[in-house]
Amino acid sequence: MAIVEIKVPDIGDFAEVTVIELMVAPGDTIKPEQSLITVESDKASMEIPSSHGGVVKELKVKLGDKVKEGSIVLLLEAAGAEASAAPAPAAAPAKAAPVAASVAAAPAPAASSFGGSADIECDLLVLGAGPGGYSAAFRAADLGLKVVIIERYATLGGVCLNVGCIPSKALLHVAAVMDEVAHLGDLGVDFGKPVVNIDKLRGHKEKVIGKLTGGLAAMAKMRKVTTVRGYGAFVGANHVEVEETTGDGQEKTGTKKVVAFKKCIIAAGSQAVRLPFMPNDPRVVDSTGALELKEVPKRMLILGGGIIGLEMGTVYSTLGARLDVVEMMDGLMQGADRDLVKIWQKMNAPRFDNIMLKTKTVGARALPEGIEVTFAATEEGGTAPAPQVYDLVLQAVGRTPNGKKIAADKAGVAVTDRGFINVDIQMRTNVPHIFAIGDILGQPMLAHKAVHEAHGAAEVIAGELQGNKELAAAAFNARVIPSVAYTDPEVAWVGLTEDQARA
């Protein structure tokens, strides 16, 4: 038997990430590729797998620790054959798959055989109609392909247009104008305290969504892209079964359709992480629930100091809520340069009653007067605030991919334990005719990144089907990807931060 150091593999552009979950303990017997810990960046979480199998002798990390590529996770007692196995798994060699460098490798399953008949046939099937999905569908249609797009929502646009980026920006614009008008009082122009009609404001948000999603529907129709509404899941390497949905929500009708395809792009996106100990209560919401804007709370807690939580906090604060934010790491908005965040935090200090750094949420219970939340320090010897009661709790601790919800294994597509899919620089999965784009690949989970990936994948597919070598050679190999927080003031950056450059 030999003692092996299990280390953090390549995690992409992140200098450091925080350990938020320990999935094994000393004495546990583990297998190669088994997940050991969960780490969190500013927008999502990911699992770190083991490169070897054996018995855990000692954990080298604890909750709240910051780790980076090369950090030792644990010591493992491995058999001789295991001790000489391959090094720690990563998404793929950096030259082959830079866009998925934060995702661990996954074994390839055997594809299922589908013997039924298809209701619809197409050149390209796009699974998911978010910014990546509809961009891929439109580009492929423009290049002459027969395209089908599957979307569970009543309208195109996915999470981003329906319950994410667009409605949040509509509300943030209103908040920015309100703050600007309030500032004029210091200059001698006083408009008085604003009167907020929450129903009318919600209607404005819905109108913005309707205008943009309606525009997408017209663009799809103009390009002769066929839209099938429902939940899509693979039933074979060239077939997807769709459980149709209806209404404003995602209610299933019981009707199913099968779509046969030559090529496929998976653009199934991600969903908000929900902490298991939070009560099932309407006063506990994720970003989608917060955007419903049912009422303005007096006290609001934001779980997670990342971009999504701070954007929603900006809206609710301007409408009248007092904010607390709890963050496991030592600062807010971890992806941005610290000098920028200091300026932002100084300007936004009046919004917050408490900014609880190096603090985690360990429990919550629903009371008649609100949600009581219990905190603990992430560092040994640290102090944590006493339990607090809030009118609204926003969970904004990251997003998790939907890779496990589409039966990708039946198409032979490899999916990691966490639900990510690995691709090469052409967005191709381990199955040559199936591609993947967007959040399901890993960090960074950004709409503009998904759009660029979508165009590249669509061009490769069109080139291969039409024998166009120039299109077939398309690739997405971005050196840097810009990020932005639509707070007030807005914070934007691209490339390395100072801390990353020094690391």
Short mmCIF file of C-alpha atoms in Angstrom, two decimals:
data_model
loop_
_atom_site.label_atom_id
_atom_site.label_comp_id
_atom_site.label_asym_id
_atom_site.label_seq_id
_atom_site.Cartn_x
_atom_site.Cartn_y
_atom_site.Cartn_z
CA MET A 1 0.00 0.00 0.00
CA ALA A 2 1.19 3.53 -0.75
CA ILE A 3 0.16 6.98 0.55
CA VAL A 4 -0.96 9.27 -2.28
CA GLU A 5 -1.58 13.02 -2.08
CA ILE A 6 -4.88 13.86 -3.80
CA LYS A 7 -4.67 17.40 -5.14
CA VAL A 8 -7.03 19.96 -6.68
CA PRO A 9 -6.83 19.65 -10.49
CA ASP A 10 -7.02 22.49 -13.03
CA ILE A 11 -9.98 24.72 -12.03
CA GLY A 12 -9.72 27.16 -14.90
CA ASP A 13 -9.29 30.90 -14.39
CA PHE A 14 -9.97 30.91 -10.65
CA ALA A 15 -7.03 31.75 -8.38
CA GLU A 16 -8.81 30.42 -5.29
CA VAL A 17 -12.16 28.82 -4.49
CA THR A 18 -13.81 28.05 -1.15
CA VAL A 19 -14.55 24.59 0.25
CA ILE A 20 -18.29 24.50 1.03
CA GLU A 21 -18.84 20.73 1.48
CA LEU A 22 -16.79 17.72 2.59
CA MET A 23 -18.11 14.57 0.89
CA VAL A 24 -15.75 12.00 2.45
CA ALA A 25 -14.21 11.37 5.88
CA PRO A 26 -11.13 9.52 7.19
CA GLY A 27 -11.66 5.79 6.92
CA ASP A 28 -13.94 5.98 3.87
CA THR A 29 -13.14 3.74 0.90
CA ILE A 30 -13.38 5.69 -2.35
CA LYS A 31 -13.14 4.94 -6.06
CA PRO A 32 -11.31 6.82 -8.82
CA GLU A 33 -13.37 9.82 -10.07
CA GLN A 34 -15.45 9.85 -6.85
CA SER A 35 -16.23 13.39 -5.67
CA LEU A 36 -14.34 14.45 -2.52
CA ILE A 37 -15.25 18.07 -1.82
CA THR A 38 -17.48 20.79 -3.25
CA VAL A 39 -15.93 24.20 -3.89
CA GLU A 40 -17.63 27.48 -4.75
CA SER A 41 -16.70 30.43 -6.93
CA ASP A 42 -18.68 33.66 -7.19
CA LYS A 43 -21.31 32.17 -9.54
CA ALA A 44 -21.33 28.38 -9.26
CA SER A 45 -20.10 25.36 -7.37
CA MET A 46 -18.14 22.36 -8.60
CA GLU A 47 -16.99 19.02 -7.20
CA ILE A 48 -13.34 17.95 -6.97
CA PRO A 49 -12.86 14.25 -7.85
CA SER A 50 -10.24 11.75 -6.74
CA SER A 51 -7.55 10.62 -9.16
CA HIS A 52 -7.12 7.30 -7.28
CA GLY A 53 -9.06 4.70 -5.37
CA GLY A 54 -8.28 3.61 -1.81
CA VAL A 55 -8.90 4.47 1.84
CA VAL A 56 -8.94 8.06 3.11
CA LYS A 57 -6.24 8.44 5.78
CA GLU A 58 -6.35 12.17 6.48
CA LEU A 59 -8.29 15.23 5.25
CA LYS A 60 -6.09 18.25 4.57
CA VAL A 61 -8.93 20.75 4.12
CA LYS A 62 -11.90 21.91 6.18
CA LEU A 63 -15.05 23.90 5.49
CA GLY A 64 -14.27 27.48 4.53
CA ASP A 65 -10.69 26.78 3.42
CA LYS A 66 -9.50 28.39 0.21
CA VAL A 67 -7.91 26.03 -2.29
CA LYS A 68 -6.39 26.33 -5.74
CA GLU A 69 -4.83 24.09 -8.38
CA GLY A 70 -2.27 21.86 -6.64
CA SER A 71 -3.72 22.21 -3.11
CA ILE A 72 -3.70 18.90 -1.22
CA VAL A 73 -7.23 17.71 -0.46
CA LEU A 74 -6.46 14.50 1.41
CA LEU A 75 -4.00 11.67 1.93
CA LEU A 76 -5.11 8.34 0.45
CA GLU A 77 -3.84 4.85 1.15
CA ALA A 78 -3.86 3.31 -2.32
CA ALA A 79 -2.97 -0.14 -3.61
CA GLY A 80 0.23 -0.44 -5.67
CA ALA A 81 -1.61 -0.43 -9.00
CA GLU A 82 -3.71 2.54 -7.96
CA ALA A 83 -0.70 4.49 -6.65
CA SER A 84 0.86 4.50 -10.10
CA ALA A 85 -2.35 5.49 -11.87
CA ALA A 86 -2.89 8.61 -13.94
CA PRO A 87 -2.59 12.06 -12.30
CA ALA A 88 -5.54 14.05 -11.01
CA PRO A 89 -8.34 14.28 -13.55
CA ALA A 90 -9.26 17.60 -15.11
CA ALA A 91 -11.73 18.62 -17.76
CA ALA A 92 -9.27 17.76 -20.51
CA PRO A 93 -5.80 18.95 -21.50
CA ALA A 94 -5.83 22.75 -21.54
CA LYS A 95 -4.99 22.89 -25.25
CA ALA A 96 -7.86 20.59 -26.13
CA ALA A 97 -10.60 22.02 -23.99
CA PRO A 98 -9.84 25.36 -22.36
CA VAL A 99 -13.52 26.26 -22.08
CA ALA A 100 -14.22 23.32 -19.78
CA ALA A 101 -11.05 23.40 -17.72
CA SER A 102 -12.97 23.67 -14.42
CA VAL A 103 -14.84 20.39 -14.96
CA ALA A 104 -13.53 16.98 -13.98
CA ALA A 105 -13.47 14.14 -16.48
CA ALA A 106 -16.34 11.65 -16.57
CA PRO A 107 -16.54 8.07 -17.86
CA ALA A 108 -18.35 7.59 -21.17
CA PRO A 109 -21.54 5.47 -20.90
CA ALA A 110 -22.81 3.14 -23.61
CA ALA A 111 -25.56 4.67 -25.75
CA SER A 112 -29.05 3.16 -25.71
CA SER A 113 -30.66 1.79 -28.84
CA PHE A 114 -33.94 3.42 -29.87
CA GLY A 115 -36.25 1.26 -31.97
CA GLY A 116 -39.34 3.45 -32.19
CA SER A 117 -40.50 5.92 -34.82
CA ALA A 118 -39.89 9.66 -34.87
CA ASP A 119 -42.57 12.35 -35.04
CA ILE A 120 -40.13 14.99 -36.33
CA GLU A 121 -36.84 14.71 -38.20
CA CYS A 122 -34.18 17.40 -38.53
CA ASP A 123 -30.57 18.15 -39.35
CA LEU A 124 -29.93 19.83 -36.00
CA LEU A 125 -31.72 19.53 -32.68
CA VAL A 126 -31.00 22.20 -30.07
CA LEU A 127 -31.96 21.19 -26.53
CA GLY A 128 -32.67 24.42 -24.65
CA ALA A 129 -33.62 27.88 -25.92
CA GLY A 130 -31.59 30.23 -23.74
CA PRO A 131 -29.15 32.75 -25.28
CA GLY A 132 -26.85 29.91 -26.30
CA GLY A 133 -29.62 27.66 -27.61
CA TYR A 134 -31.51 30.17 -29.73
CA SER A 135 -28.25 31.66 -31.04
CA ALA A 136 -27.14 28.22 -32.20
CA ALA A 137 -30.53 27.49 -33.77
CA PHE A 138 -30.67 30.81 -35.64
CA ARG A 139 -27.08 30.57 -36.90
CA ALA A 140 -27.60 27.00 -38.11
CA ALA A 141 -30.86 27.95 -39.85
CA ASP A 142 -29.11 30.90 -41.52
CA LEU A 143 -26.57 28.40 -42.86
CA GLY A 144 -29.31 26.31 -44.45
CA LEU A 145 -29.99 23.57 -41.90
CA LYS A 146 -33.38 22.22 -40.86
CA VAL A 147 -33.48 23.05 -37.14
CA VAL A 148 -35.69 22.01 -34.21
CA ILE A 149 -35.37 23.70 -30.81
CA ILE A 150 -36.81 22.27 -27.59
CA GLU A 151 -37.75 24.60 -24.71
CA ARG A 152 -39.75 23.90 -21.54
CA TYR A 153 -40.91 27.51 -21.09
CA ALA A 154 -43.87 28.99 -22.94
CA THR A 155 -41.51 31.42 -24.68
CA LEU A 156 -37.98 31.27 -26.07
CA GLY A 157 -35.13 32.82 -24.12
CA GLY A 158 -34.62 30.27 -21.34
CA VAL A 159 -33.79 31.35 -17.80
CA CYS A 160 -31.97 34.48 -18.98
CA LEU A 161 -34.85 36.19 -20.77
CA ASN A 162 -37.73 34.75 -18.76
CA VAL A 163 -36.56 34.64 -15.14
CA GLY A 164 -32.96 35.87 -15.08
CA CYS A 165 -30.80 38.47 -16.78
CA ILE A 166 -33.48 40.48 -18.57
CA PRO A 167 -36.09 40.93 -15.81
CA SER A 168 -33.34 41.71 -13.31
CA LYS A 169 -31.90 44.40 -15.60
CA ALA A 170 -35.38 45.89 -16.10
CA LEU A 171 -35.76 46.25 -12.33
CA LEU A 172 -32.17 47.44 -11.87
CA HIS A 173 -32.80 50.25 -14.35
CA VAL A 174 -35.79 51.43 -12.32
CA ALA A 175 -33.71 51.23 -9.14
CA ALA A 176 -30.88 53.23 -10.74
CA VAL A 177 -33.26 56.02 -11.77
CA MET A 178 -34.78 56.13 -8.26
CA ASP A 179 -31.33 56.38 -6.69
CA GLU A 180 -30.29 59.09 -9.15
CA VAL A 181 -33.39 61.17 -8.35
CA ALA A 182 -32.78 60.75 -4.60
CA HIS A 183 -29.23 62.05 -5.06
CA LEU A 184 -30.56 65.27 -6.63
CA GLY A 185 -31.89 66.25 -3.22
CA ASP A 186 -28.29 66.91 -2.16
CA LEU A 187 -28.00 69.28 -5.12
CA GLY A 188 -31.05 71.32 -4.23
CA VAL A 189 -33.70 69.52 -6.29
CA ASP A 190 -36.05 67.47 -4.11
CA PHE A 191 -38.80 65.33 -5.66
CA GLY A 192 -39.94 63.89 -2.34
CA LYS A 193 -40.13 60.26 -1.26
CA PRO A 194 -41.15 57.94 -4.14
CA VAL A 195 -44.43 56.03 -3.99
CA VAL A 196 -43.95 52.49 -5.33
CA ASN A 197 -46.84 50.66 -6.98
CA ILE A 198 -45.46 47.12 -6.81
CA ASP A 199 -48.10 45.69 -9.15
CA LYS A 200 -47.38 48.29 -11.81
CA LEU A 201 -43.61 47.75 -11.45
CA ARG A 202 -44.09 44.01 -11.83
CA GLY A 203 -46.18 44.67 -14.94
CA HIS A 204 -43.37 46.77 -16.42
CA LYS A 205 -40.95 43.88 -15.91
CA GLU A 206 -43.35 41.43 -17.58
CA LYS A 207 -43.83 43.82 -20.50
CA VAL A 208 -40.06 43.96 -21.09
CA ILE A 209 -39.87 40.16 -21.02
CA GLY A 210 -42.80 39.83 -23.42
CA LYS A 211 -41.34 42.25 -25.93
CA LEU A 212 -37.99 40.46 -26.11
CA THR A 213 -39.33 36.89 -26.08
CA GLY A 214 -41.93 37.86 -28.69
CA GLY A 215 -39.11 39.16 -30.86
CA LEU A 216 -37.32 35.82 -30.56
CA ALA A 217 -40.46 33.95 -31.62
CA ALA A 218 -40.68 36.13 -34.73
CA MET A 219 -37.01 35.51 -35.54
CA ALA A 220 -37.51 31.76 -35.18
CA LYS A 221 -40.56 31.82 -37.44
CA MET A 222 -38.74 33.90 -40.05
CA ARG A 223 -35.94 31.32 -40.13
CA LYS A 224 -38.37 28.37 -40.22
CA VAL A 225 -36.99 27.00 -36.94
CA THR A 226 -39.45 24.48 -35.47
CA THR A 227 -40.11 25.00 -31.75
CA VAL A 228 -41.24 22.04 -29.63
CA ARG A 229 -42.31 22.95 -26.11
CA GLY A 230 -41.53 20.54 -23.29
CA TYR A 231 -38.86 18.65 -21.35
CA GLY A 232 -36.40 16.88 -23.64
CA ALA A 233 -34.49 13.72 -22.73
CA PHE A 234 -32.35 11.44 -24.88
CA VAL A 235 -33.68 7.99 -25.69
CA GLY A 236 -30.84 7.08 -28.05
CA ALA A 237 -27.80 8.50 -29.78
CA ASN A 238 -29.97 10.19 -32.45
CA HIS A 239 -33.34 10.62 -30.74
CA VAL A 240 -34.80 12.89 -28.04
CA GLU A 241 -38.21 12.35 -26.43
CA VAL A 242 -40.13 15.48 -25.44
CA GLU A 243 -42.71 15.56 -22.64
CA GLU A 244 -44.87 18.46 -23.77
CA THR A 245 -45.71 21.30 -21.37
CA THR A 246 -48.47 23.88 -21.38
CA GLY A 247 -49.71 27.03 -19.66
CA ASP A 248 -47.64 29.87 -18.22
CA GLY A 249 -45.64 27.42 -16.11
CA GLN A 250 -44.19 24.05 -16.99
CA GLU A 251 -47.17 21.74 -16.45
CA LYS A 252 -46.86 18.47 -18.35
CA THR A 253 -49.72 17.53 -20.70
CA GLY A 254 -48.94 13.82 -20.80
CA THR A 255 -48.27 13.98 -24.55
CA LYS A 256 -44.87 12.91 -25.86
CA LYS A 257 -43.06 13.46 -29.15
CA VAL A 258 -39.84 11.95 -30.49
CA VAL A 259 -37.40 14.04 -32.52
CA ALA A 260 -34.78 12.35 -34.71
CA PHE A 261 -31.63 14.34 -35.48
CA LYS A 262 -28.38 14.09 -37.40
CA LYS A 263 -26.56 16.46 -35.05
CA CYS A 264 -27.46 17.88 -31.63
CA ILE A 265 -26.40 20.81 -29.46
CA ILE A 266 -27.08 20.48 -25.73
CA ALA A 267 -27.85 23.92 -24.29
CA ALA A 268 -29.78 22.79 -21.21
CA GLY A 269 -28.32 25.43 -18.89
CA SER A 270 -28.30 25.45 -15.10
CA GLN A 271 -30.50 26.07 -12.06
CA ALA A 272 -30.04 27.85 -8.74
CA VAL A 273 -28.49 25.85 -5.90
CA ARG A 274 -30.87 25.30 -2.99
CA LEU A 275 -29.36 24.69 0.45
CA PRO A 276 -30.83 21.47 1.90
CA PHE A 277 -31.43 22.85 5.39
CA MET A 278 -33.50 25.84 4.26
CA PRO A 279 -37.24 25.43 4.97
CA ASN A 280 -39.74 25.03 2.15
CA ASP A 281 -41.38 28.40 2.72
CA PRO A 282 -42.49 31.17 0.33
CA ARG A 283 -40.29 33.57 2.30
CA VAL A 284 -37.21 31.62 1.15
CA VAL A 285 -36.55 32.27 -2.54
CA ASP A 286 -33.91 31.89 -5.22
CA SER A 287 -33.27 34.52 -7.89
CA THR A 288 -36.35 33.40 -9.84
CA GLY A 289 -38.56 33.81 -6.79
CA ALA A 290 -37.03 37.19 -5.97
CA LEU A 291 -37.84 38.42 -9.48
CA GLU A 292 -41.52 37.66 -8.93
CA LEU A 293 -41.50 40.80 -6.73
CA LYS A 294 -44.50 39.76 -4.65
CA GLU A 295 -43.80 42.36 -1.95
CA VAL A 296 -41.00 44.46 -0.46
CA PRO A 297 -39.71 43.00 2.83
CA LYS A 298 -38.53 45.11 5.76
CA ARG A 299 -35.50 42.88 6.43
CA MET A 300 -33.87 40.75 3.75
CA LEU A 301 -30.96 38.29 4.00
CA ILE A 302 -28.82 37.47 0.97
CA LEU A 303 -27.08 34.10 1.21
CA GLY A 304 -23.91 34.51 -0.86
CA GLY A 305 -22.03 37.70 -1.68
CA GLY A 306 -21.75 37.07 -5.41
CA ILE A 307 -23.07 39.01 -8.37
CA ILE A 308 -26.60 37.56 -8.53
CA GLY A 309 -27.36 38.23 -4.86
CA LEU A 310 -25.93 41.73 -4.88
CA GLU A 311 -27.86 42.69 -8.02
CA MET A 312 -31.16 41.57 -6.48
CA GLY A 313 -30.20 43.22 -3.21
CA THR A 314 -29.72 46.51 -5.06
CA VAL A 315 -33.30 46.34 -6.36
CA TYR A 316 -34.92 45.43 -3.05
CA SER A 317 -32.84 47.96 -1.11
CA THR A 318 -33.88 50.82 -3.40
CA LEU A 319 -37.52 49.75 -2.99
CA GLY A 320 -37.16 50.01 0.79
CA ALA A 321 -35.72 46.77 2.22
CA ARG A 322 -32.85 46.73 4.73
CA LEU A 323 -30.19 44.18 3.78
CA ASP A 324 -27.91 41.68 5.48
CA VAL A 325 -25.50 39.56 3.44
CA VAL A 326 -23.61 36.47 4.56
CA GLU A 327 -20.53 35.27 2.65
CA MET A 328 -18.15 32.39 3.47
CA MET A 329 -15.11 34.09 1.96
CA ASP A 330 -13.30 37.25 3.10
CA GLY A 331 -14.95 39.65 0.63
CA LEU A 332 -17.94 40.25 -1.61
CA MET A 333 -18.03 39.78 -5.40
CA GLN A 334 -15.05 37.41 -5.40
CA GLY A 335 -14.46 37.40 -9.16
CA ALA A 336 -13.70 41.12 -9.32
CA ASP A 337 -10.55 43.04 -8.45
CA ARG A 338 -10.48 43.93 -4.73
CA ASP A 339 -9.83 47.64 -5.43
CA LEU A 340 -13.07 47.84 -7.44
CA VAL A 341 -15.06 46.01 -4.79
CA LYS A 342 -13.80 48.36 -2.05
CA ILE A 343 -15.17 51.36 -3.97
CA TRP A 344 -18.47 49.58 -4.63
CA GLN A 345 -18.80 48.53 -0.97
CA LYS A 346 -18.09 52.06 0.31
CA MET A 347 -20.76 53.53 -1.98
CA ASN A 348 -23.31 50.84 -1.06
CA ALA A 349 -22.66 50.69 2.70
CA PRO A 350 -25.95 52.54 3.49
CA ARG A 351 -27.93 49.63 2.00
CA PHE A 352 -26.63 47.10 4.53
CA ASP A 353 -27.20 46.61 8.24
CA ASN A 354 -24.72 43.72 8.38
CA ILE A 355 -22.09 42.35 5.98
CA MET A 356 -21.08 39.02 7.53
CA LEU A 357 -17.83 37.79 5.96
CA LYS A 358 -16.06 34.51 6.77
CA THR A 359 -19.49 33.36 7.96
CA LYS A 360 -21.69 30.48 6.88
CA THR A 361 -25.37 29.69 7.31
CA VAL A 362 -25.85 26.47 9.29
CA GLY A 363 -29.57 26.36 9.95
CA ALA A 364 -32.93 28.00 9.41
CA ARG A 365 -36.50 27.55 10.56
CA ALA A 366 -39.81 29.10 9.59
CA LEU A 367 -41.52 31.11 12.33
CA PRO A 368 -44.78 33.09 12.14
CA GLU A 369 -42.80 36.35 12.31
CA GLY A 370 -40.23 35.34 9.68
CA ILE A 371 -37.34 33.01 8.82
CA GLU A 372 -34.89 32.55 11.70
CA VAL A 373 -31.38 31.94 10.37
CA THR A 374 -28.42 30.60 12.38
CA PHE A 375 -24.82 31.44 11.49
CA ALA A 376 -21.35 30.05 12.27
CA ALA A 377 -17.83 31.29 11.64
CA THR A 378 -15.91 29.56 8.85
CA GLU A 379 -12.59 29.88 10.69
CA GLU A 380 -11.70 28.12 13.91
CA GLY A 381 -11.94 30.56 16.79
CA GLY A 382 -13.98 33.05 14.78
CA THR A 383 -17.15 34.66 16.06
CA ALA A 384 -20.56 34.50 14.45
CA PRO A 385 -23.60 36.74 14.92
CA ALA A 386 -26.60 35.58 16.91
CA PRO A 387 -29.56 34.07 15.05
CA GLN A 388 -31.59 36.67 13.14
CA VAL A 389 -35.17 36.77 11.83
CA TYR A 390 -35.84 37.96 8.27
CA ASP A 391 -38.93 38.69 6.20
CA LEU A 392 -37.25 37.34 3.05
CA VAL A 393 -34.20 35.12 2.50
CA LEU A 394 -32.60 35.03 -0.96
CA GLN A 395 -30.48 31.97 -1.74
CA ALA A 396 -27.74 33.10 -4.13
CA VAL A 397 -24.98 30.57 -3.49
CA GLY A 398 -24.38 29.61 -7.10
CA ARG A 399 -25.88 27.58 -9.90
CA THR A 400 -25.65 23.90 -10.76
CA PRO A 401 -25.82 22.46 -14.32
CA ASN A 402 -28.73 20.44 -15.71
CA GLY A 403 -26.59 17.70 -17.24
CA LYS A 404 -28.17 14.98 -15.08
CA LYS A 405 -31.72 15.89 -16.15
CA ILE A 406 -31.59 15.10 -19.88
CA ALA A 407 -30.70 11.36 -19.84
CA ALA A 408 -27.47 12.17 -21.70
CA ASP A 409 -26.11 8.72 -20.83
CA LYS A 410 -28.66 7.16 -23.20
CA ALA A 411 -26.92 9.04 -26.02
CA GLY A 412 -23.51 7.92 -24.77
CA VAL A 413 -22.60 11.45 -23.59
CA ALA A 414 -20.32 11.55 -20.55
CA VAL A 415 -21.64 13.69 -17.67
CA THR A 416 -19.73 14.37 -14.44
CA ASP A 417 -21.14 13.65 -10.98
CA ARG A 418 -22.01 17.32 -10.69
CA GLY A 419 -23.83 17.43 -14.04
CA PHE A 420 -21.23 19.11 -16.26
CA ILE A 421 -20.32 17.98 -19.78
CA ASN A 422 -16.79 18.13 -21.21
CA VAL A 423 -16.16 19.41 -24.74
CA ASP A 424 -13.25 20.25 -27.04
CA ILE A 425 -12.64 23.68 -28.59
CA GLN A 426 -15.33 22.96 -31.20
CA MET A 427 -17.87 22.29 -28.43
CA ARG A 428 -17.94 18.57 -29.32
CA THR A 429 -18.67 16.05 -26.56
CA ASN A 430 -17.24 12.53 -26.40
CA VAL A 431 -19.99 11.59 -28.91
CA PRO A 432 -18.82 13.10 -32.25
CA HIS A 433 -22.24 14.28 -33.51
CA ILE A 434 -23.38 15.77 -30.18
CA PHE A 435 -22.16 19.18 -29.01
CA ALA A 436 -22.71 21.16 -25.81
CA ILE A 437 -22.59 24.87 -24.95
CA GLY A 438 -23.29 27.32 -22.13
CA ASP A 439 -23.61 26.81 -18.38
CA ILE A 440 -23.56 23.04 -18.70
CA LEU A 441 -19.84 23.24 -19.59
CA GLY A 442 -18.77 25.00 -16.40
CA GLN A 443 -17.30 28.37 -15.56
CA PRO A 444 -17.81 31.11 -16.39
CA MET A 445 -21.61 30.82 -16.59
CA LEU A 446 -22.25 33.85 -18.79
CA ALA A 447 -24.77 34.43 -21.58
CA HIS A 448 -22.32 36.18 -23.91
CA LYS A 449 -19.91 33.25 -23.60
CA ALA A 450 -22.72 30.83 -24.51
CA VAL A 451 -23.60 32.89 -27.61
CA HIS A 452 -20.04 32.70 -28.95
CA GLU A 453 -19.89 28.96 -28.24
CA ALA A 454 -23.25 28.56 -30.00
CA HIS A 455 -22.15 30.27 -33.20
CA GLY A 456 -18.99 28.16 -33.34
CA ALA A 457 -20.82 24.86 -32.78
CA ALA A 458 -23.48 25.71 -35.37
CA GLU A 459 -20.83 26.54 -37.96
CA VAL A 460 -18.93 23.30 -37.32
CA ILE A 461 -22.15 21.29 -37.71
CA ALA A 462 -23.18 23.07 -40.91
CA GLY A 463 -19.68 22.65 -42.30
CA GLU A 464 -19.68 18.91 -41.63
CA LEU A 465 -23.16 18.32 -43.05
CA GLN A 466 -22.53 20.47 -46.12
CA GLY A 467 -18.90 19.57 -46.78
CA ASN A 468 -17.68 23.12 -46.11
CA LYS A 469 -14.16 22.77 -44.67
CA GLU A 470 -13.90 26.41 -43.65
CA LEU A 471 -17.04 26.26 -41.50
CA ALA A 472 -16.11 22.82 -40.16
CA ALA A 473 -12.84 24.27 -38.82
CA ALA A 474 -14.58 26.81 -36.54
CA ALA A 475 -13.53 26.79 -32.87
CA PHE A 476 -14.05 28.73 -29.63
CA ASN A 477 -10.74 29.39 -27.89
CA ALA A 478 -11.18 32.61 -25.93
CA ARG A 479 -8.12 33.99 -24.16
CA VAL A 480 -10.24 36.11 -21.83
CA ILE A 481 -13.97 36.53 -21.21
CA PRO A 482 -15.34 39.80 -19.79
CA SER A 483 -17.57 39.83 -16.71
CA VAL A 484 -19.88 42.46 -15.27
CA ALA A 485 -22.03 43.07 -12.19
CA TYR A 486 -25.04 45.28 -12.96
CA THR A 487 -25.05 46.80 -9.51
CA ASP A 488 -24.91 50.55 -8.82
CA PRO A 489 -22.23 51.44 -9.66
CA GLU A 490 -21.67 48.71 -12.25
CA VAL A 491 -18.44 46.73 -11.91
CA ALA A 492 -16.80 45.19 -14.99
CA TRP A 493 -13.49 43.43 -15.60
CA VAL A 494 -11.65 41.26 -18.09
CA GLY A 495 -8.48 39.20 -17.82
CA LEU A 496 -6.50 38.63 -14.63
CA THR A 497 -7.21 40.54 -11.44
CA GLU A 498 -4.25 41.86 -9.45
CA ASP A 499 -4.50 38.97 -6.97
CA GLN A 500 -4.53 36.43 -9.80
CA ALA A 501 -1.54 38.08 -11.47
CA ARG A 502 0.42 37.94 -8.21
CA ALA A 503 -0.48 34.27 -7.56
#
